[in-house]
Amino acid sequence: MAETRLKEILAFVNHKGGVGKTTTVQSLATGLRRYGKGYFGKGEDGKERKPRILLIDLDPQSSLSFLFGWSEAENIGKHTVYDALIQQSPLPVYQVREGIYLAPASYRLINIEPFLNQMPVPRKALYKLFGKPLAEVRGDELGTEGVSSILEAFDYVLIDCPPALSLLTHNALSVATGVVIPIQLEMLATKGIAEILNAVQETREDLNPDIDIRGLFMVMSNDQTRATKQFKEYLGNKFDDYMFDSYTRRDTKMVEAQAINQDIFSYSPYSRVGQDYENFTKEILASMPE
């Protein structure tokens, strides 16, 4: 039997859209591959290995899946997270980059709640999938190694949640070990933080005692404006214990990279936002559980 290698399951949560949540998942996944050597032991060849990452897209908009080259229209009939949740069947994973796998979303997730509510514990539908064998649909790396479960196959699981404290988001919270809250420095993006923190606390008490707040991560900061400085001061005063030291600045390089389906480290790693996500990745690695 293969050994357990999973370090963290991180859920990325904010109930407002357009706050950089999906971009942060994409950038952390590729950043972990770029900067993760030395943190995950050695492979059979004796060399330090890079982490293997599983992305789970729970957002019906499927933006994360799109950024990694998945199109539901071009993969008609192939299973997605939706099918696995409804059927309680093995989670389908597709290799999308070297060392990065995707469990893709479906637009049908928008109508999934009535089906989940028929289950004995609706908030644990995703949790139950973690105990099932994987369905490796594209790629053969996992099968070659003889690993069959998420715990054996991956070092990190990153879950992109929908922009709402919906039943899907609560499913992510029920399986996550940590929660990252990306925050754009605007009033509407910051006003719901306490509600998310309360949801995490309730999940810890009811279903998942291991979950913790990994941190609040400020994104798309415009450091030249007075409003940005005020929001940073507000967040620092109110949520200081939860704040990541790193944050990202606004940079058109990210828009350019995503326009051609590239991540920031492939397109412009030394840009401002590339350096910012490098700092965030290294902060995650440095504070990773033993």
Short mmCIF file of C-alpha atoms in Angstrom, two decimals:
data_model
loop_
_atom_site.label_atom_id
_atom_site.label_comp_id
_atom_site.label_asym_id
_atom_site.label_seq_id
_atom_site.Cartn_x
_atom_site.Cartn_y
_atom_site.Cartn_z
CA MET A 1 0.00 0.00 0.00
CA ALA A 2 1.31 3.46 -0.92
CA GLU A 3 2.01 5.90 1.90
CA THR A 4 -0.14 8.92 2.67
CA ARG A 5 1.41 12.04 1.17
CA LEU A 6 -1.41 14.60 1.43
CA LYS A 7 -0.32 17.74 3.30
CA GLU A 8 -3.29 20.08 2.98
CA ILE A 9 -6.76 20.44 1.52
CA LEU A 10 -7.33 24.15 0.96
CA ALA A 11 -10.75 25.62 0.17
CA PHE A 12 -10.76 29.07 -1.46
CA VAL A 13 -13.85 30.91 -0.30
CA ASN A 14 -15.48 34.26 -0.85
CA HIS A 15 -19.17 34.85 -1.46
CA LYS A 16 -18.48 37.70 -3.87
CA GLY A 17 -17.40 36.98 -7.43
CA GLY A 18 -14.53 38.68 -9.23
CA VAL A 19 -12.25 38.88 -6.19
CA GLY A 20 -9.35 36.85 -7.61
CA LYS A 21 -10.33 33.54 -6.06
CA THR A 22 -9.89 31.39 -9.14
CA THR A 23 -6.75 33.26 -10.20
CA THR A 24 -5.27 32.55 -6.78
CA VAL A 25 -6.02 28.83 -7.08
CA GLN A 26 -4.44 28.71 -10.53
CA SER A 27 -1.38 30.65 -9.40
CA LEU A 28 -0.85 28.65 -6.22
CA ALA A 29 -1.12 25.35 -8.07
CA THR A 30 1.51 26.35 -10.62
CA GLY A 31 3.55 28.10 -7.94
CA LEU A 32 3.69 24.97 -5.80
CA ARG A 33 5.09 23.10 -8.78
CA ARG A 34 7.63 25.85 -9.46
CA TYR A 35 8.83 26.47 -5.91
CA GLY A 36 7.91 23.27 -4.05
CA LYS A 37 11.13 21.31 -4.41
CA GLY A 38 12.70 20.56 -1.06
CA TYR A 39 9.43 20.47 0.87
CA PHE A 40 8.05 17.08 -0.17
CA GLY A 41 10.81 14.56 0.30
CA LYS A 42 12.54 12.49 -2.35
CA GLY A 43 11.27 10.26 -5.11
CA GLU A 44 12.34 6.71 -5.88
CA ASP A 45 15.26 8.13 -7.86
CA GLY A 46 16.59 9.84 -4.73
CA LYS A 47 15.96 13.33 -6.09
CA GLU A 48 13.85 15.95 -4.35
CA ARG A 49 10.41 15.75 -5.86
CA LYS A 50 7.89 18.40 -6.76
CA PRO A 51 4.40 18.26 -5.24
CA ARG A 52 1.50 16.70 -7.10
CA ILE A 53 -1.66 18.80 -6.95
CA LEU A 54 -5.35 18.04 -7.38
CA LEU A 55 -7.69 20.89 -8.31
CA ILE A 56 -11.39 20.45 -7.55
CA ASP A 57 -13.65 22.95 -9.31
CA LEU A 58 -16.97 23.36 -7.50
CA ASP A 59 -17.98 26.57 -9.26
CA PRO A 60 -20.70 26.13 -11.93
CA GLN A 61 -19.00 28.90 -13.92
CA SER A 62 -16.10 26.45 -14.42
CA SER A 63 -13.50 29.23 -14.67
CA LEU A 64 -10.73 27.18 -13.06
CA SER A 65 -11.46 24.28 -15.39
CA PHE A 66 -11.30 26.67 -18.35
CA LEU A 67 -7.96 28.12 -17.25
CA PHE A 68 -6.51 24.61 -17.29
CA GLY A 69 -7.87 23.81 -20.74
CA TRP A 70 -11.08 21.97 -19.88
CA SER A 71 -14.22 22.64 -21.89
CA GLU A 72 -17.38 20.74 -21.02
CA ALA A 73 -18.69 21.32 -24.56
CA GLU A 74 -15.63 19.56 -25.96
CA ASN A 75 -15.87 16.69 -23.46
CA ILE A 76 -19.51 15.70 -23.74
CA GLY A 77 -20.24 12.50 -21.87
CA LYS A 78 -17.11 12.65 -19.72
CA HIS A 79 -17.66 12.66 -15.98
CA THR A 80 -17.21 15.79 -13.88
CA VAL A 81 -17.46 16.68 -10.20
CA TYR A 82 -21.22 16.94 -10.70
CA ASP A 83 -21.52 13.30 -11.75
CA ALA A 84 -19.34 12.10 -8.87
CA LEU A 85 -21.35 14.05 -6.29
CA ILE A 86 -24.73 12.91 -7.62
CA GLN A 87 -23.77 9.28 -8.12
CA GLN A 88 -21.32 9.12 -5.20
CA SER A 89 -18.90 7.58 -7.68
CA PRO A 90 -15.09 7.92 -7.80
CA LEU A 91 -13.86 11.46 -8.43
CA PRO A 92 -12.81 11.81 -12.08
CA VAL A 93 -9.36 13.36 -12.43
CA TYR A 94 -7.73 14.56 -15.64
CA GLN A 95 -4.05 15.36 -15.90
CA VAL A 96 -3.88 18.94 -17.23
CA ARG A 97 -0.21 19.79 -16.62
CA GLU A 98 2.79 17.86 -15.40
CA GLY A 99 1.99 17.12 -11.76
CA ILE A 100 -1.39 18.92 -11.83
CA TYR A 101 -4.72 17.12 -12.02
CA LEU A 102 -8.23 18.53 -12.38
CA ALA A 103 -11.63 17.32 -11.22
CA PRO A 104 -13.60 19.60 -13.56
CA ALA A 105 -16.79 21.50 -12.85
CA SER A 106 -20.03 21.39 -14.81
CA TYR A 107 -22.65 24.06 -15.45
CA ARG A 108 -25.10 21.52 -13.97
CA LEU A 109 -23.67 22.22 -10.51
CA ILE A 110 -25.97 25.24 -10.38
CA ASN A 111 -28.92 22.84 -9.90
CA ILE A 112 -27.27 20.29 -7.62
CA GLU A 113 -28.63 21.35 -4.21
CA PRO A 114 -31.98 19.48 -4.42
CA PHE A 115 -30.05 16.26 -5.12
CA LEU A 116 -27.57 16.84 -2.29
CA ASN A 117 -30.40 17.59 0.11
CA GLN A 118 -31.72 14.06 -0.43
CA MET A 119 -28.53 12.60 1.01
CA PRO A 120 -28.25 11.65 4.71
CA VAL A 121 -25.67 14.41 5.36
CA PRO A 122 -25.86 16.87 2.43
CA ARG A 123 -22.75 18.78 3.50
CA LYS A 124 -20.56 15.64 3.41
CA ALA A 125 -21.18 14.47 -0.16
CA LEU A 126 -17.69 15.62 -1.24
CA TYR A 127 -16.09 14.26 1.93
CA LYS A 128 -17.34 10.76 1.07
CA LEU A 129 -15.65 10.91 -2.33
CA PHE A 130 -12.27 11.27 -0.64
CA GLY A 131 -12.64 7.72 0.65
CA LYS A 132 -13.23 6.24 -2.80
CA PRO A 133 -10.68 5.14 -5.40
CA LEU A 134 -9.75 7.75 -7.99
CA ALA A 135 -10.93 7.54 -11.58
CA GLU A 136 -7.89 8.58 -13.61
CA VAL A 137 -9.49 9.60 -16.89
CA ARG A 138 -6.58 11.37 -18.58
CA GLY A 139 -2.97 10.52 -17.83
CA ASP A 140 -1.35 7.37 -16.47
CA GLU A 141 1.03 8.69 -13.84
CA LEU A 142 -1.13 7.59 -10.90
CA GLY A 143 -1.81 4.14 -12.28
CA THR A 144 1.87 3.62 -13.00
CA GLU A 145 2.69 4.40 -9.37
CA GLY A 146 -0.09 2.14 -8.11
CA VAL A 147 -1.81 4.83 -6.05
CA SER A 148 -5.60 4.75 -5.90
CA SER A 149 -6.73 7.35 -3.37
CA ILE A 150 -6.44 11.11 -2.95
CA LEU A 151 -4.45 10.65 0.26
CA GLU A 152 -1.85 8.53 -1.54
CA ALA A 153 -1.74 10.36 -4.84
CA PHE A 154 -1.56 14.08 -4.02
CA ASP A 155 0.42 16.45 -1.81
CA TYR A 156 -2.10 19.29 -2.12
CA VAL A 157 -5.79 19.55 -2.92
CA LEU A 158 -7.04 23.02 -3.87
CA ILE A 159 -10.82 23.54 -4.02
CA ASP A 160 -12.28 26.47 -5.94
CA CYS A 161 -15.65 27.24 -4.36
CA PRO A 162 -18.58 29.07 -5.95
CA PRO A 163 -19.01 32.76 -5.02
CA ALA A 164 -21.60 32.02 -2.33
CA LEU A 165 -21.88 30.30 1.04
CA SER A 166 -23.89 27.62 -0.72
CA LEU A 167 -24.22 23.91 -0.04
CA LEU A 168 -21.32 23.31 -2.41
CA THR A 169 -19.11 25.67 -0.41
CA HIS A 170 -20.17 23.94 2.80
CA ASN A 171 -19.18 20.62 1.20
CA ALA A 172 -15.71 22.07 0.62
CA LEU A 173 -15.52 23.27 4.22
CA SER A 174 -16.48 19.82 5.49
CA VAL A 175 -13.44 18.22 3.85
CA ALA A 176 -10.87 21.06 3.98
CA THR A 177 -8.03 21.32 6.46
CA GLY A 178 -7.64 25.04 5.76
CA VAL A 179 -9.53 27.97 4.27
CA VAL A 180 -8.01 30.76 2.21
CA ILE A 181 -10.17 33.88 1.80
CA PRO A 182 -9.02 36.04 -1.14
CA ILE A 183 -10.14 39.63 -0.60
CA GLN A 184 -10.26 42.48 -3.05
CA LEU A 185 -9.74 45.77 -1.27
CA GLU A 186 -13.24 47.13 -1.86
CA MET A 187 -16.18 47.58 0.49
CA LEU A 188 -18.46 44.92 -1.03
CA ALA A 189 -15.65 42.37 -1.09
CA THR A 190 -14.70 42.90 2.56
CA LYS A 191 -18.11 43.17 4.20
CA GLY A 192 -18.82 39.40 4.30
CA ILE A 193 -15.59 38.23 5.95
CA ALA A 194 -17.15 37.74 9.38
CA GLU A 195 -19.87 35.57 7.84
CA ILE A 196 -17.26 33.29 6.27
CA LEU A 197 -15.34 33.04 9.54
CA ASN A 198 -18.56 32.11 11.33
CA ALA A 199 -19.31 29.42 8.73
CA VAL A 200 -15.87 27.93 9.30
CA GLN A 201 -16.41 27.95 13.07
CA GLU A 202 -19.78 26.23 12.70
CA THR A 203 -18.26 23.59 10.43
CA ARG A 204 -15.49 22.99 12.96
CA GLU A 205 -18.03 22.45 15.70
CA ASP A 206 -20.47 20.32 13.69
CA LEU A 207 -18.61 18.31 11.05
CA ASN A 208 -14.90 18.96 10.66
CA PRO A 209 -12.85 19.58 13.80
CA ASP A 210 -9.64 19.76 11.75
CA ILE A 211 -10.56 22.81 9.67
CA ASP A 212 -8.71 26.06 10.28
CA ILE A 213 -8.48 29.53 8.77
CA ARG A 214 -5.31 29.49 6.70
CA GLY A 215 -5.55 33.21 6.12
CA LEU A 216 -7.06 36.26 4.47
CA PHE A 217 -5.21 37.06 1.27
CA MET A 218 -5.44 40.57 -0.21
CA VAL A 219 -5.51 40.62 -4.00
CA MET A 220 -5.43 43.22 -6.80
CA SER A 221 -4.21 45.95 -4.50
CA ASN A 222 -3.73 49.44 -5.90
CA ASP A 223 -1.25 50.80 -3.39
CA GLN A 224 -1.43 54.34 -4.78
CA THR A 225 -4.98 55.06 -3.64
CA ARG A 226 -6.13 56.33 -0.26
CA ALA A 227 -9.06 53.87 -0.26
CA THR A 228 -6.70 50.89 -0.57
CA LYS A 229 -4.60 52.12 2.33
CA GLN A 230 -7.74 52.56 4.43
CA PHE A 231 -8.98 49.05 3.65
CA LYS A 232 -5.59 47.57 4.51
CA GLU A 233 -5.60 49.41 7.80
CA TYR A 234 -9.16 48.24 8.51
CA LEU A 235 -8.34 44.60 7.76
CA GLY A 236 -5.15 44.75 9.78
CA ASN A 237 -6.97 46.15 12.79
CA LYS A 238 -9.95 43.81 12.63
CA PHE A 239 -8.46 40.54 11.34
CA ASP A 240 -4.75 40.82 12.10
CA ASP A 241 -4.47 37.24 13.39
CA TYR A 242 -5.71 35.89 10.05
CA MET A 243 -3.81 38.02 7.53
CA PHE A 244 -1.19 36.62 5.17
CA ASP A 245 1.91 38.80 4.97
CA SER A 246 1.91 38.52 1.19
CA TYR A 247 -0.60 40.17 -1.11
CA THR A 248 -0.93 40.85 -4.84
CA ARG A 249 -0.87 44.13 -6.73
CA ARG A 250 -2.92 45.02 -9.78
CA ASP A 251 -1.02 44.10 -12.91
CA THR A 252 -2.15 43.79 -16.53
CA LYS A 253 0.29 40.89 -16.93
CA MET A 254 -2.21 38.58 -15.23
CA VAL A 255 -4.95 39.59 -17.67
CA GLU A 256 -2.58 39.05 -20.59
CA ALA A 257 -1.52 35.62 -19.30
CA GLN A 258 -5.06 34.36 -18.83
CA ALA A 259 -6.10 35.70 -22.23
CA ILE A 260 -3.78 33.15 -23.82
CA ASN A 261 -4.52 30.40 -21.27
CA GLN A 262 -1.22 30.67 -19.44
CA ASP A 263 -0.45 30.98 -15.76
CA ILE A 264 1.55 33.95 -14.52
CA PHE A 265 4.71 31.88 -13.91
CA SER A 266 4.75 30.66 -17.50
CA TYR A 267 3.95 34.07 -18.98
CA SER A 268 5.69 36.66 -16.81
CA PRO A 269 7.18 35.26 -13.59
CA TYR A 270 9.18 38.42 -12.80
CA SER A 271 6.29 40.83 -13.21
CA ARG A 272 4.89 42.49 -10.10
CA VAL A 273 2.02 40.03 -9.81
CA GLY A 274 4.34 37.12 -10.60
CA GLN A 275 6.58 38.11 -7.71
CA ASP A 276 3.53 38.59 -5.50
CA TYR A 277 2.24 35.08 -6.16
CA GLU A 278 5.76 33.73 -5.68
CA ASN A 279 5.75 35.31 -2.21
CA PHE A 280 2.31 33.85 -1.46
CA THR A 281 3.36 30.38 -2.59
CA LYS A 282 6.47 30.48 -0.46
CA GLU A 283 4.45 31.69 2.53
CA ILE A 284 2.10 28.71 2.10
CA LEU A 285 5.05 26.33 1.82
CA ALA A 286 6.85 27.79 4.82
CA SER A 287 3.77 27.41 7.02
CA MET A 288 2.73 24.00 5.71
CA PRO A 289 1.77 21.44 8.39
CA GLU A 290 4.37 18.79 9.20
#
